[in-house]
Structure formats: structure tokens, C-alpha cells
CSV table of C-alpha atoms in Angstrom, one decimal:
chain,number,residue,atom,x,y,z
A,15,UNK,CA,-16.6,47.3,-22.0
A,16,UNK,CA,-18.4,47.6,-19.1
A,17,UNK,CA,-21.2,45.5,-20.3
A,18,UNK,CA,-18.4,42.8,-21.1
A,19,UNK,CA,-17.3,42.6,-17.8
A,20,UNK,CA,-20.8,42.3,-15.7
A,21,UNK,CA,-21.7,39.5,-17.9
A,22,UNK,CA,-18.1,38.2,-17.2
A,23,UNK,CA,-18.2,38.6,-13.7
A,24,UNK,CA,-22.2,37.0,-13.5
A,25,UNK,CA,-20.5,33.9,-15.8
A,26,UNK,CA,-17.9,33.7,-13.2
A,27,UNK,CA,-21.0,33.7,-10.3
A,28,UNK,CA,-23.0,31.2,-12.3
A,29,UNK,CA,-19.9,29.1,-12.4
A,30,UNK,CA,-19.2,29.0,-8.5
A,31,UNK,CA,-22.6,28.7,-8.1
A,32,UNK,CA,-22.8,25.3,-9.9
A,33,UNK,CA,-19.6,24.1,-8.5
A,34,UNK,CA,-21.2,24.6,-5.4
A,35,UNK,CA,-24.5,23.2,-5.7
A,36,UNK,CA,-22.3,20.3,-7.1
A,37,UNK,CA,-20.5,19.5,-4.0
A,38,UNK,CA,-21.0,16.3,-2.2
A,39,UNK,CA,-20.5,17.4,1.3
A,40,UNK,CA,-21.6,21.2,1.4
A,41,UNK,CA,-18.7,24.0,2.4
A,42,UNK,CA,-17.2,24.6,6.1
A,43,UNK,CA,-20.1,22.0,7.5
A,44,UNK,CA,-18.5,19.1,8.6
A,45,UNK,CA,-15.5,19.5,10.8
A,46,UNK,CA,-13.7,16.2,9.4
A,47,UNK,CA,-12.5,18.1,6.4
A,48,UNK,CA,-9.4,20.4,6.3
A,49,UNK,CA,-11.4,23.6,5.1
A,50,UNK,CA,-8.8,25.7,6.1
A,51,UNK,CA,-6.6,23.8,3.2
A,52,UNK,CA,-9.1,25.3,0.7
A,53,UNK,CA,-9.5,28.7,2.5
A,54,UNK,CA,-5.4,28.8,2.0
A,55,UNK,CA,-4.8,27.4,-1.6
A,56,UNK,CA,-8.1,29.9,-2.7
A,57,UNK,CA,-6.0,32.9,-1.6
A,58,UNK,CA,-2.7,31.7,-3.6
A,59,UNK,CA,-4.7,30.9,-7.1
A,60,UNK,CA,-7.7,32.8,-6.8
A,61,UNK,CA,-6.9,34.3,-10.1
A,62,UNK,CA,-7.6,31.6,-12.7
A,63,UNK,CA,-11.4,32.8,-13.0
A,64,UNK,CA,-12.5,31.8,-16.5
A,65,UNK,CA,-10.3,29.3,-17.5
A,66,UNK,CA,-10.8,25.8,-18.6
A,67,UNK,CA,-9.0,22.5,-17.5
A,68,UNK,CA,-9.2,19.2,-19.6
A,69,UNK,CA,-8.1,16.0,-17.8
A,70,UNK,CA,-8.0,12.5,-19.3
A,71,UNK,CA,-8.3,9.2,-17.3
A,72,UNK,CA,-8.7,5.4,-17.0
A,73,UNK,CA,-11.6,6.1,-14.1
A,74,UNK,CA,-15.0,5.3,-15.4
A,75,UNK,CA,-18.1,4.4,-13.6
A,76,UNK,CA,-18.6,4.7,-9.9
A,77,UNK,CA,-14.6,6.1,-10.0
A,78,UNK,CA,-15.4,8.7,-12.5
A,79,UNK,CA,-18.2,9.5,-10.4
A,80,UNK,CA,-16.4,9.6,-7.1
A,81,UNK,CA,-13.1,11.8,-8.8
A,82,UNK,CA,-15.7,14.3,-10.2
A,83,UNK,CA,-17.0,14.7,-6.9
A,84,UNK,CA,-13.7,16.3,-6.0
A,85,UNK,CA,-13.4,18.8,-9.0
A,86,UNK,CA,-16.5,21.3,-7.3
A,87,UNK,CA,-14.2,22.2,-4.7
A,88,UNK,CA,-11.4,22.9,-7.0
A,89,UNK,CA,-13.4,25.0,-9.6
A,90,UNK,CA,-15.7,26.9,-6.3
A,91,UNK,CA,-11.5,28.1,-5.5
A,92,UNK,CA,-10.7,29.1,-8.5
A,93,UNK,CA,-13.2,29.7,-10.8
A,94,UNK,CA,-12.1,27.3,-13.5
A,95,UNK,CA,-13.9,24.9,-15.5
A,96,UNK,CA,-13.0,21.5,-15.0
A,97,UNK,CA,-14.2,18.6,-17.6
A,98,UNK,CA,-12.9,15.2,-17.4
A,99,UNK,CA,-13.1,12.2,-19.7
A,100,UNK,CA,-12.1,8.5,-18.8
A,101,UNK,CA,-11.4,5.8,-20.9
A,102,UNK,CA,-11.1,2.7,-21.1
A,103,UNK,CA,-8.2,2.6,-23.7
A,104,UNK,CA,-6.5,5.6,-21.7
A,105,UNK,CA,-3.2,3.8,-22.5
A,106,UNK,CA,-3.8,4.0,-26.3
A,107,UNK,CA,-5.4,7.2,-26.3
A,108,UNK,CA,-2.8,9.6,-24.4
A,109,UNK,CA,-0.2,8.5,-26.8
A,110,UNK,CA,-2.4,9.0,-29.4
A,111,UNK,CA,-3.5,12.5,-28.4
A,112,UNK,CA,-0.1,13.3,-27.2
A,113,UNK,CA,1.6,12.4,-30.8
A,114,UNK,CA,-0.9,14.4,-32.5
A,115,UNK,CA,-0.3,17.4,-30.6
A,116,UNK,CA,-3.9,17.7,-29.1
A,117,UNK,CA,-3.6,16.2,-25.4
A,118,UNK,CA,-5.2,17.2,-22.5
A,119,UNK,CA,-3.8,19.3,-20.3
A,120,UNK,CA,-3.8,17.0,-17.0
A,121,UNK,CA,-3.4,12.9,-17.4
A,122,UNK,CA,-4.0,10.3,-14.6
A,123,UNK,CA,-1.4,7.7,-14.9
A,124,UNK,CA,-2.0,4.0,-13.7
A,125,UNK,CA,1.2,3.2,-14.8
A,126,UNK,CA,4.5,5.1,-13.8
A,127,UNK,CA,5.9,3.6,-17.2
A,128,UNK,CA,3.7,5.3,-19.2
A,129,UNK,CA,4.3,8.5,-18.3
A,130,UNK,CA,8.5,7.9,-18.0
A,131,UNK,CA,7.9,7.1,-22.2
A,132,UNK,CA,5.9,10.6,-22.4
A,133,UNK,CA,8.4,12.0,-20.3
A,134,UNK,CA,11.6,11.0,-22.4
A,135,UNK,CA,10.2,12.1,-25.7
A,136,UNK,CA,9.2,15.7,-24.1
A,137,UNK,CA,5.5,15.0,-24.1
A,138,UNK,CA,5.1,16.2,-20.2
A,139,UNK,CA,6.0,19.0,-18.2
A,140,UNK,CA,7.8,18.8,-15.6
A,141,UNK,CA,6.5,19.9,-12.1
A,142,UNK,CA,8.3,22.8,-9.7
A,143,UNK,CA,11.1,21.1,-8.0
A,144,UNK,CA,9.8,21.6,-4.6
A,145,UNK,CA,7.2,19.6,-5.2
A,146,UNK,CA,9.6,17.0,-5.0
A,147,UNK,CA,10.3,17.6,-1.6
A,148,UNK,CA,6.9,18.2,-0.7
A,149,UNK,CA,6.2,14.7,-1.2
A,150,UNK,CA,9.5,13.6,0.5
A,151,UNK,CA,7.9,15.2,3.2
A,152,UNK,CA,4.0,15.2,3.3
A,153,UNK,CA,4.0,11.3,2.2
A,154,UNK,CA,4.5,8.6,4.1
A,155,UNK,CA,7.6,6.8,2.4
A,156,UNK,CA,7.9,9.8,0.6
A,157,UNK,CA,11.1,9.2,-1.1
A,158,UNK,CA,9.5,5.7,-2.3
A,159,UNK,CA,6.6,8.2,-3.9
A,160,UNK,CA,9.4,11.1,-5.7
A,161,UNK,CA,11.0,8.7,-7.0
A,162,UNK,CA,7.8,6.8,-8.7
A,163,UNK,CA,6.9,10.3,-10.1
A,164,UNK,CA,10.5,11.0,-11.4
A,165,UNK,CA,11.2,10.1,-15.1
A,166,UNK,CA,14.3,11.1,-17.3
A,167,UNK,CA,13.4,13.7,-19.8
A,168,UNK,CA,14.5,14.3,-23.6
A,169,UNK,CA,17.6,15.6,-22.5
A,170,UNK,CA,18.3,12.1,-20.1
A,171,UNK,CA,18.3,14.4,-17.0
A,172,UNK,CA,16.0,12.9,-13.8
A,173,UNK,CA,12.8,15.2,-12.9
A,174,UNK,CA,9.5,15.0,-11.4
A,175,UNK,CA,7.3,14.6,-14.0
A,176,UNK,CA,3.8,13.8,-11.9
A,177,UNK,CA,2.1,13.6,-9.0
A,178,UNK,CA,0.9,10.6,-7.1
A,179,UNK,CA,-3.0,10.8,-6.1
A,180,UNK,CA,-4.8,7.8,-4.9
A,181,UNK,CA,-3.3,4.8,-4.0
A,182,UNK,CA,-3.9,0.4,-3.7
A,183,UNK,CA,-2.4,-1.7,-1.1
A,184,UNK,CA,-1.6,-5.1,-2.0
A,185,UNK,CA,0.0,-6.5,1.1
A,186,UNK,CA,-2.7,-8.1,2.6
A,187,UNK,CA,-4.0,-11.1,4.1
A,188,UNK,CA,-7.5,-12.4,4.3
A,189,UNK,CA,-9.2,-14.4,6.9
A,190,UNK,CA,-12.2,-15.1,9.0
A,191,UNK,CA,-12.4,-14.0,12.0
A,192,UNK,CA,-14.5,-16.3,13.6
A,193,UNK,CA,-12.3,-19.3,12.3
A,194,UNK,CA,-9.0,-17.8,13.5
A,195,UNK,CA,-10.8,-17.6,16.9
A,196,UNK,CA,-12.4,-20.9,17.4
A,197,UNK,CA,-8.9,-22.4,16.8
A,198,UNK,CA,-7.4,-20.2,18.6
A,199,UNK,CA,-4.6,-18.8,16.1
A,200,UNK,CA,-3.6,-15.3,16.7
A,201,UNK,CA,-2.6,-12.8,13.6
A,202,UNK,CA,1.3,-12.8,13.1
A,203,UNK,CA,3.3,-10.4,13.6
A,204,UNK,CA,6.2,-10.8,11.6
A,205,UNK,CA,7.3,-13.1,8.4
A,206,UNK,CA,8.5,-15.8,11.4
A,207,UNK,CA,5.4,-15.6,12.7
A,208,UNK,CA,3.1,-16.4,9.7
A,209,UNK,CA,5.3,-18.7,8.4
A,210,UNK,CA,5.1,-20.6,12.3
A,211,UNK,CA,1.4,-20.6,12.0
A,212,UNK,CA,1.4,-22.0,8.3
A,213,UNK,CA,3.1,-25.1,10.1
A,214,UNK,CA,0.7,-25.2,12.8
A,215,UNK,CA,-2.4,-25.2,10.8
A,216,UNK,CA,-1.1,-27.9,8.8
A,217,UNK,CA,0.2,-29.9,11.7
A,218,UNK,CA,-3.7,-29.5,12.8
A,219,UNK,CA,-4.4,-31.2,10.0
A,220,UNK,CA,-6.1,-27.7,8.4
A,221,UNK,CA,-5.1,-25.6,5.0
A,222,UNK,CA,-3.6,-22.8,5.8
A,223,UNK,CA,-3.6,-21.2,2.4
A,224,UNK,CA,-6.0,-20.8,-0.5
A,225,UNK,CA,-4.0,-19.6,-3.6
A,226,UNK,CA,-5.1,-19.6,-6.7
A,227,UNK,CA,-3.2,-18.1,-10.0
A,228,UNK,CA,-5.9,-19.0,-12.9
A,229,UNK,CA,-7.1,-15.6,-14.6
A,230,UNK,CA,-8.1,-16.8,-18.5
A,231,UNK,CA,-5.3,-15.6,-20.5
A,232,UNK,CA,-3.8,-13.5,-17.5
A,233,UNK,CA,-3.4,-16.9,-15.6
A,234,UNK,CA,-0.5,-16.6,-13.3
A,235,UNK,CA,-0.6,-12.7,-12.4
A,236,UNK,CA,-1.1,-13.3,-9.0
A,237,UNK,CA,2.4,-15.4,-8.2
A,238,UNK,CA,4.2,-12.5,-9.2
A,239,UNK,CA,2.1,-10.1,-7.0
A,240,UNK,CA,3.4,-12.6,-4.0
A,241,UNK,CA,6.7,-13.2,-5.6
A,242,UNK,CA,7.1,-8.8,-5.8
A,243,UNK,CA,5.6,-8.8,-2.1
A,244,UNK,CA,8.6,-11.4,-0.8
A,245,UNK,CA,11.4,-10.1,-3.1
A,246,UNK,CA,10.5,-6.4,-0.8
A,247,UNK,CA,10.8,-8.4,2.3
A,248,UNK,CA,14.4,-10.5,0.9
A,249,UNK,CA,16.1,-7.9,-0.9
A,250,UNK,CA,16.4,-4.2,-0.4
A,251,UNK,CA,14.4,-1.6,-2.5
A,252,UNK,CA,17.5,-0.8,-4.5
A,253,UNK,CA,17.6,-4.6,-5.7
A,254,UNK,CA,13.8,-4.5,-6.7
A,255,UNK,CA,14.1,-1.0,-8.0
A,256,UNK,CA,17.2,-3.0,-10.2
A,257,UNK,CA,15.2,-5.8,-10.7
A,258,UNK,CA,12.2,-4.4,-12.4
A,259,UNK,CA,14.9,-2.6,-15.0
A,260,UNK,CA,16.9,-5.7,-15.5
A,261,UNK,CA,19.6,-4.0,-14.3
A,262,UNK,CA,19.5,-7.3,-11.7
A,263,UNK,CA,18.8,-10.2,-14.1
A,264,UNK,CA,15.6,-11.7,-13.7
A,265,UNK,CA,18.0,-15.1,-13.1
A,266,UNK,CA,19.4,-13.3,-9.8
A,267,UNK,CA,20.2,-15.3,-6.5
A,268,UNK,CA,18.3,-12.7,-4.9
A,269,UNK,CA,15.3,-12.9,-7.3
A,270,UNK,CA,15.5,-16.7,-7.7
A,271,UNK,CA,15.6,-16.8,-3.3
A,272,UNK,CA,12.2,-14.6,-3.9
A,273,UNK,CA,10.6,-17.4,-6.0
A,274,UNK,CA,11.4,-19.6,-3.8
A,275,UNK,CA,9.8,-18.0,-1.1
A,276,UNK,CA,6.7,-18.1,-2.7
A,277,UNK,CA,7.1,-21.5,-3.6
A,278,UNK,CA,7.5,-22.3,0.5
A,279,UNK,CA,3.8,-21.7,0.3
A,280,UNK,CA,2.6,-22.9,-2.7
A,281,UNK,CA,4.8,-25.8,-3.2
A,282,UNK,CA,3.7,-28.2,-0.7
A,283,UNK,CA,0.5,-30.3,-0.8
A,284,UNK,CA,0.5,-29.2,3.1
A,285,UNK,CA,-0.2,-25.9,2.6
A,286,UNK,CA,-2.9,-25.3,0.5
A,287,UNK,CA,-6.3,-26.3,-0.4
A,288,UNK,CA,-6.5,-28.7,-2.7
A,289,UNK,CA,-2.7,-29.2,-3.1
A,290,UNK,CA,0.0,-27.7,-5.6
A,291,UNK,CA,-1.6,-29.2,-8.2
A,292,UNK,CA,-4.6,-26.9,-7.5
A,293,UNK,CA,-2.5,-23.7,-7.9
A,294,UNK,CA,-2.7,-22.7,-11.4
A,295,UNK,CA,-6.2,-24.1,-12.3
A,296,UNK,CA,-8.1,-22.8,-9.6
A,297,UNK,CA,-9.3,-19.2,-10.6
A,298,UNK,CA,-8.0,-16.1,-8.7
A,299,UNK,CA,-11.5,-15.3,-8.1
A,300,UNK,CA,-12.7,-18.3,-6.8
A,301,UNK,CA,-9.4,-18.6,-4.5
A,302,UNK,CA,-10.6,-17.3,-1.4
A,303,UNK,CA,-14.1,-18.9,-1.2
A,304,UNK,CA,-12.6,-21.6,1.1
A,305,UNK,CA,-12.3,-19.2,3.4
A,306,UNK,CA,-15.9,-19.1,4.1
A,307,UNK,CA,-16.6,-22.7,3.9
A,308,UNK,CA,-18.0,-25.0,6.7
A,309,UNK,CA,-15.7,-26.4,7.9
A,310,UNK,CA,-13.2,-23.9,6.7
A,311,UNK,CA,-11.2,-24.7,3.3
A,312,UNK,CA,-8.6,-23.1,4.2
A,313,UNK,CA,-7.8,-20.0,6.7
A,314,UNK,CA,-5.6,-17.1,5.0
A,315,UNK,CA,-5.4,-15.8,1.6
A,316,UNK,CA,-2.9,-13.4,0.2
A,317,UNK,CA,-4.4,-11.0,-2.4
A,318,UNK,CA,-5.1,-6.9,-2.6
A,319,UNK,CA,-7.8,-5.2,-1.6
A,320,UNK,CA,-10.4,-5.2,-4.7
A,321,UNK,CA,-10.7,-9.1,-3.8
A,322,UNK,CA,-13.5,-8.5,-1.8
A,323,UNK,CA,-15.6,-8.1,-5.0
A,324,UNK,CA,-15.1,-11.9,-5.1
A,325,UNK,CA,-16.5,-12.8,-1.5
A,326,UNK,CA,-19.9,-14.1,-0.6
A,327,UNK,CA,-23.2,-12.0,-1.4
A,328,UNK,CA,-23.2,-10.1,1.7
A,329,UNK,CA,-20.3,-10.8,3.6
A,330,UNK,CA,-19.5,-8.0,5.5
A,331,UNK,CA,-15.5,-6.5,6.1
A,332,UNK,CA,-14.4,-5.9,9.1
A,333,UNK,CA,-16.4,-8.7,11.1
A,334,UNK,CA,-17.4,-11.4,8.7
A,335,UNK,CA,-13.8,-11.7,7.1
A,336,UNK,CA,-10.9,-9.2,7.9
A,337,UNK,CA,-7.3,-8.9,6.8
A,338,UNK,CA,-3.8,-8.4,8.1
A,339,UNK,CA,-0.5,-6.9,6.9
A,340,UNK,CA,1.6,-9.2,4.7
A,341,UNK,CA,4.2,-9.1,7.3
A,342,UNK,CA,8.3,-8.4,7.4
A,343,UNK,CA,10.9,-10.2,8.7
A,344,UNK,CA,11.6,-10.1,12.6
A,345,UNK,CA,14.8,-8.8,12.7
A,346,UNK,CA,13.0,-5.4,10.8
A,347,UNK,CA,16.1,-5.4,8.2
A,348,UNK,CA,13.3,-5.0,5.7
A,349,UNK,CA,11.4,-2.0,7.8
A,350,UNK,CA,7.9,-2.1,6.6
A,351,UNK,CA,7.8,-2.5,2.7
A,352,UNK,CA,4.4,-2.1,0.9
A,353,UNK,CA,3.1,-3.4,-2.3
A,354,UNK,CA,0.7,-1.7,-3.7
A,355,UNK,CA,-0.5,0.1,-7.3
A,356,UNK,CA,-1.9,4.0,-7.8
A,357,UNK,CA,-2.4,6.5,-9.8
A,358,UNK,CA,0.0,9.9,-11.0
A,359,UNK,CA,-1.1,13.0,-12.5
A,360,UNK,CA,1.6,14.8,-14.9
A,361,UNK,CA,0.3,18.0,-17.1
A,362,UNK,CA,0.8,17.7,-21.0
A,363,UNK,CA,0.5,21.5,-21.7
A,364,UNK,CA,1.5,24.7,-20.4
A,365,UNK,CA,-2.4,25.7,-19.0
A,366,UNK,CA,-1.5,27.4,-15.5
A,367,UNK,CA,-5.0,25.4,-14.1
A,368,UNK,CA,-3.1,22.5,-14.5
A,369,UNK,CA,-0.1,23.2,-12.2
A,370,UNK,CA,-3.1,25.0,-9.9
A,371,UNK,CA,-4.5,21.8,-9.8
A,372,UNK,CA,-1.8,19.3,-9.3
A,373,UNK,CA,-1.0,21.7,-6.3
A,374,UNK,CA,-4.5,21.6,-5.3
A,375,UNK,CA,-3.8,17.9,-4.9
A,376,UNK,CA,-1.6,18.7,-2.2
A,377,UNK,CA,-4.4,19.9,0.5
A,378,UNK,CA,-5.2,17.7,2.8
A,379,UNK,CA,-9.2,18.2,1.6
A,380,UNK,CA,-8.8,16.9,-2.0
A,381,UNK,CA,-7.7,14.2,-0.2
A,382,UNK,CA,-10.5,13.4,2.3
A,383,UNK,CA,-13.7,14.3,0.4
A,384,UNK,CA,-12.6,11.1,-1.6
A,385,UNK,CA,-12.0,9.2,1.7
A,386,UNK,CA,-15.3,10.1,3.6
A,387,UNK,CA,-16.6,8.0,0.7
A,388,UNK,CA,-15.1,4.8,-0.8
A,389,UNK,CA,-12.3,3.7,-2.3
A,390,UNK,CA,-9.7,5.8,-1.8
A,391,UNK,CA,-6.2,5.2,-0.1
A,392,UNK,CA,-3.7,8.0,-0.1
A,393,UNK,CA,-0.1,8.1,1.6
A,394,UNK,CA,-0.6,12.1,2.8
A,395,UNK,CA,0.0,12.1,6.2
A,396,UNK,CA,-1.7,15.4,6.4
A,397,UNK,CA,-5.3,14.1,6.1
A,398,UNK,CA,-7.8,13.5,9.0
A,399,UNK,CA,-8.0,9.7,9.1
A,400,UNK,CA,-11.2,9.8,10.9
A,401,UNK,CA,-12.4,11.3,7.5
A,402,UNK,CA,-13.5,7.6,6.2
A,403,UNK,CA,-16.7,6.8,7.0
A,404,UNK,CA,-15.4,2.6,7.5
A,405,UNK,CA,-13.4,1.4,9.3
A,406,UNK,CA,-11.8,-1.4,7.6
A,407,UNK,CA,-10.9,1.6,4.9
A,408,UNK,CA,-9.0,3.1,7.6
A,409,UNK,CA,-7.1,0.3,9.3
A,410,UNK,CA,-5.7,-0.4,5.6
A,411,UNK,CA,-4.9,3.0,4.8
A,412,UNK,CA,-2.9,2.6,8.3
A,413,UNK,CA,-0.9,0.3,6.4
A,414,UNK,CA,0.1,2.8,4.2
A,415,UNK,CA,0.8,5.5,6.3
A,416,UNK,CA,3.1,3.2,8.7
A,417,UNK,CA,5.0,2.3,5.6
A,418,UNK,CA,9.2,2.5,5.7
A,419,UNK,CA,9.1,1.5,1.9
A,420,UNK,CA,6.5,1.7,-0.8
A,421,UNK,CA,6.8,-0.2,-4.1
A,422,UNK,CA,4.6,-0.1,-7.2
A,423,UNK,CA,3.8,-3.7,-8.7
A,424,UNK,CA,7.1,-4.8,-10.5
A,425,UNK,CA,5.2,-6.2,-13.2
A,426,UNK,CA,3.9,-3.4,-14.4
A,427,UNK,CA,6.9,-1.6,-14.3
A,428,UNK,CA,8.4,-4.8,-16.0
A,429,UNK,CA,7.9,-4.5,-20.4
A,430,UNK,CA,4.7,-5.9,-21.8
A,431,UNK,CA,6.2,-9.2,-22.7
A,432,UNK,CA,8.0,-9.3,-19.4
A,433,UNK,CA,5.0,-8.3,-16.8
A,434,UNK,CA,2.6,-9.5,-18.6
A,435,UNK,CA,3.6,-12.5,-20.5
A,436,UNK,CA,7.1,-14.0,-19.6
A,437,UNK,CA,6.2,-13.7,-15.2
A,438,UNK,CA,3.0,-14.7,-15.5
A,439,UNK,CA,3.8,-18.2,-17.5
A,440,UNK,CA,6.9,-18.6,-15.3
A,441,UNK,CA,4.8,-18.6,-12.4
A,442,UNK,CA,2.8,-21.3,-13.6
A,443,UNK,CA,5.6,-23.3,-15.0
A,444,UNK,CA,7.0,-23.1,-11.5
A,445,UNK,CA,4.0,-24.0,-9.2
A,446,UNK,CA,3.8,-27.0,-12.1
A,447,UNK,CA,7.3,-28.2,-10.9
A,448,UNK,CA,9.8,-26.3,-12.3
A,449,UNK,CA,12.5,-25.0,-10.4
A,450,UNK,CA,12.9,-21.5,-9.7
A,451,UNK,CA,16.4,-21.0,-11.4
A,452,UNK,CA,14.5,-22.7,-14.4
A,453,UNK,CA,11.8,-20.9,-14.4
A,454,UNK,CA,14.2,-17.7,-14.2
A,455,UNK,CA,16.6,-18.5,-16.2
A,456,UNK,CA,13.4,-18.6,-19.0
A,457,UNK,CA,12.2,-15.4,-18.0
A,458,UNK,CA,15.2,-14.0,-18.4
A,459,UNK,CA,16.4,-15.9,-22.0
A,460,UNK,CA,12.7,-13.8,-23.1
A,461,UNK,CA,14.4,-10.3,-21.6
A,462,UNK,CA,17.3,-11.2,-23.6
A,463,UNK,CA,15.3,-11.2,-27.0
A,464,UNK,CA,13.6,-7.5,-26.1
A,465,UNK,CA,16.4,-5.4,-25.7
């Protein structure tokens, strides 16, 4: 016996050991970090020595590298064994594992729909209940973030079923600097405001907009992004939260008035390069290349934060191009809604690691060892913001954490043949001339069919 337990205990050594000589940014050494988060959660779940955790996700890549670089600090606390696996089919493959009765005990989420189908046929567990209110109040729009993680179970009653970890901001928008200042426009404050200096560019004889919704067979995704973004800023949550179940038909006033929001921008040969007509043929990726042209092609662009992928070979964020917040309306009836998109975590067995690590995901370090290196936007308001190494990462997390509302992309919530099908084509039809109560009233004659 005693033989069993030395090599036990010099498994357990060789185990911390590797967890820590796996660690990105070595322990207690850089006073950024809330070690004393670790120090704490180590003493409550410092008994887990030996165990293994399996986690399945859609992050592959430089993601899966930058999540596993996360896990050391996790495993050096309590002596588990972390191994996770992306995917690129996550979406087939948790139902697939979960049906067969062989899931992994942790799953990331990129969609909250998802997990709400595990959750209703009993496939997840659901969390502690203060964890709920840990989120209410540790996140910023913390009620917006509960109530993305809460799903009805099997027997219909409401329960947190996940955690969210890692977020996207969508409402941005993109300029150059050096344009907005030679012709001397200033960043708007509110939804008056940017809509004053889409006249004024045009009355200057400039574009104010690039927009473009063409995406292959996804063509028209990014209308609905901007349509979701407007309906946040000319309805209240409760009508989007409505609107994305049907429970407010798609053919609404209120969601109709949101289409025709967008279409104050896109619908008028005035406001964006290359006219309406230019809208739905022009590539989503090629959109906000006018932006750097000489002389500019346009001066703004309204997309999330990935779209930098699609700028110039070495433009550089923060001074060659910058963005703003897609802003509110003056009279702050809409507070400060967010669009955005993230991830949730929601355990699939009963494996004690995995509620040890979904709490985990509450310190304020799990947090910022992601954020002091790329990619990584979180809504804890416990975390050291000077924990990103760039700036421009910061000044859009501030957007986050300054948020009244947060919304997850409607579409995605929407069904398949809504969100990604019916939207999308209305979009199109739309900025091709249709009017909005037409193209609603379509969108919502397909809803019909599905239910």
C-alpha cells in the first residue's frame, strides 16, 4: 500500500510539474494577473488530485492553442488532467456523442441554441444556482449573460445550464483615422450624431459608408448583423428577446421599423460606395477596402471585430484604421446595447473537475492569461484590464464592460432556415428594392411553414 501511494503521490508531482513547465506566463511573476484568484480557488478544490477532465470544442488552431494555454493553471491547482479536443463539426459531434451516451464531460458552446436542445432533452447538467447570481453580478450586463446561459430543462422548468467564457463584439465601426481628420469629422456620439455626419459626408460630395452583404452562399449575413444591431437600439431587449423566438412575428412594426433603419443607410445611392445597387454583390470581405483608398472610397464601415483579417497587408489597428461604438440613441432610452457572439461552457456528466472547472472560470486569472495575449474579450468586471498587451484589444473590451444590455446575434438564435436562410435572402431582396414589410412579411410566410 505504501508503495501505491509514493508512486501516486510522485504521479501527482510529475503532473504539477508538467502543468507548470507548461504555463505561458510562469506563477506569481507578473503582477498583472490576479494570482491571489488561484491562491484562493486552490484551497477550495485542492482535492481533485488524479482526476481526469475531457472537454470538446469548436476552437482549433491558434484558439486551441491559446485556450490550452489556460488549462496549466487549472490542472497546477488541482492536480487534474485536462485534455481537450476541437472540432470543426462540434455542432454534429456533441449531439452525436451526447445521444450515444459517451460525451465529454465539459462542452464549449458557440451557440446558446445548442445547448437549450441538450438542455431540454436532459443531456446537460445544470450548474449551482448561485452561479446565476454570480454572473448577475461579476458581469457587466450580467442579467443579459444569465439569461443567455439559462435553458428550460426536460421537466420545462428555467435553469442555468452553462457558463459564458469568452466573448465578440459586433457593434463597431471602422474608419481611418487620418481621413476622419483631414476632413475634419469628429467620431459621433450618439445614433443622431452618426446619422448627422452620414449627411454631411454626402453633402461633401464623399461616401460615407462601405457596405457590402456578398458571402457565396451565405450572401446577405451581414444585413441582419446591422438590422439585429438597430432593432437593440429601436426596440427594447424584451422585443428582440421575442423577436428571435417568434413570439414577435418577424412581420412586426417594430421589426419592420428595424429594417428600415438599415435601409436609411443602405438604401440611398448617397450613402454608399458604389450605390445600392453595389450592396449585395460586393463581398463582405472586400467591403471595407474603400476605406483605405486614395482618395478615400468611403469613410465608415459597420462590421465586427474579426474584419480586420480582411484589411490591407500590414495595416496596423489602433493608428492606421480604428473603430467606434455603433452608437445609441440620444435620448439613452436604449442605454448601451451590445451585439456581439461568444462562447458557454455546460458539463454533460456528473465528473466533479468539471463543476471545479466551470468555477475556475470565475477567477479573474482564467480570464487574463487569455487577454495578455490575443483574442479574447470577456464581460468580467473582475479582471485587470491593463492585462492586454494592445490597446485597441482593450478600448473594445471597454465596450463590453460599459454595456447596459448585451445581446447574442439573433440569427443564430433564429432556426436554421430562419438565420440562415430566410434573413439572409430577405436582406438581399430588400437592399434589391423590396420593401421592408415585403421582405418581412416573406420571412415570416417561411416561419410559418417550420412550426
Amino acid at each position: 500500500m505504501k508503495q501505491k501511494l509514493l508512486a501516486s503521490a510522485a504521479i501527482i508531482a510529475l503532473s504539477t510539474a508538467a502543468a507548470s513547465a507548461a504555463m505561458v506566463f510562469p506563477m506569481g511573476e507578473d503582477d498583472r494577473f490576479n494570482w491571489d484568484s488561484l491562491d484562493q480557488f486552490k484551497s477550495a478544490h485542492g482535492d481533485l488530485s488524479g482526476q481526469k477532465l475531457t472537454i470538446l470544442g469548436p476552437w482549433l488552431g491558434g484558439d486551441k492553442d491559446l485556450f490550452e494555454s489556460v488549462l496549466p493553471y487549472f490542472e497546477e491547482a488541482t492536480g487534474v488532467d485536462v485534455q481537450y479536443n476541437g472540432s470543426d463539426s462540434f455542432e454534429q459531434q456533441i449531439v452525436i456523442d451526447a445521444e450515444a451516451g459517451s460525451p465529454p464531460d465539459l462542452a464549449v458552446f458557440p451557440q446558446p441554441g445548442l445547448a437549450a436542445g441538450l438542455a431540454a432533452k436532459g443531456q446537460l447538467k445544470p450548474l449551482p444556482d448561485e452561479m446565476r447570481q454570480w454572473i448577475v453580478d461579476n458581469y457587466a450586463a450580467g442579467e443579459s449573460w444569465a439569461q443567455l446561459a439559462t435553458y428550460a430543462g426536460p421537466d420545462g422548468d428555467d435553469q442555468l445550464y452553462a457558463f459564458p467564457y469568452k466573448a465578440d463584439a459586433k457593434s463597431l465601426v471602422w474608419y481611418v483615422p487620418e481621413n476622419f481628420e483631414d476632413a475634419g469629422y469628429e467620431i459621433p456620439e450618439t445614433m443622431e450624431d452618426l446619422k448627422a455626419l452620414t449627411e454631411q459626408i454626402a453633402a461633401d460630395g464623399e461616401k460615407p459608408w462601405c457596405i457590402g452583404l456578398g458571402s457565396g452562399g451565405a450572401t446577405g449575413w451581414p444585413a441582419t448583423d446591422w438590422v439585429e444591431d438597430l432593432m437593440l437600439r429601436t426596440a427594447t431587449p424584451e422585443d428582440y428577446d421575442a423577436w428571435v423566438t417568434n413570439e414577435l412575428k418577424f412581420n412586426d412594426p417594430k421589426v419592420v421599423a428595424a429594417i428600415e433603419e438599415f435601409g436609411w443607410f443602405a438604401k440611398n445611392d448617397d450613402f454608399v460606395a458604389g450605390g445600392t445597387g453595389s450592396v449585395a454583390s460586393t463581398d463582405f470581405r472586400d467591403s471595407p477596402k474603400g476605406l483605405f483608398d486614395s482618395p478615400p472610397a468611403c469613410y465608415m464601415h459597420r462590421q465586427a471585430s474579426f474584419i480586420t483579417t480582411f484589411f490591407p497587408e500590414g495595416t496596423v489597428v489602433g493608428e492606421d484604421a480604428d473603430f467606434f461604438y455603433f452608437p445609441a440613441p440620444a435620448d439613452g432610452s436604449a442605454g448601451q446595447p451590445v451585439l456581439g457572439g461568444g462562447t458557454l461552457f455546460a458539463a454533460l456528466t456528473d465528473n466533479p473537475a468539471a463543476t471545479a472547472f466551470i468555477e475556475f472560470l470565475q477567477t479573474p486569472l482564467a480570464h487574463e492569461v487569455w487577454m495578455a495575449q490575443e483574442g479574447f474579450l470577456t464581460p468580467h468586471t473582475g479582471v485587470n484590464p491593463e492585462a492586454y498587451s494592445e490597446d485597441t484589444v482593450r478600448r473594445m473590451n471597454d465596450i463590453l464592460l460599459n454595456a447596459t444590455t448585451f445581446r447574442f446575434d439573433g440569427s443564430d438564435l433564429m432556426p436554421g432556415a430562419i438565420g440562415a436562410g430566410a434573413f439572409w435572402t430577405g436582406m438581399v431582396d430588400f437592399v434589391g428594392g423590396k420593401s421592408a414589410q415585403d421582405a418581412a412579411d416573406a420571412i415570416q410566410a417561411t416561419w410559418d411553414t417550420i412550426k
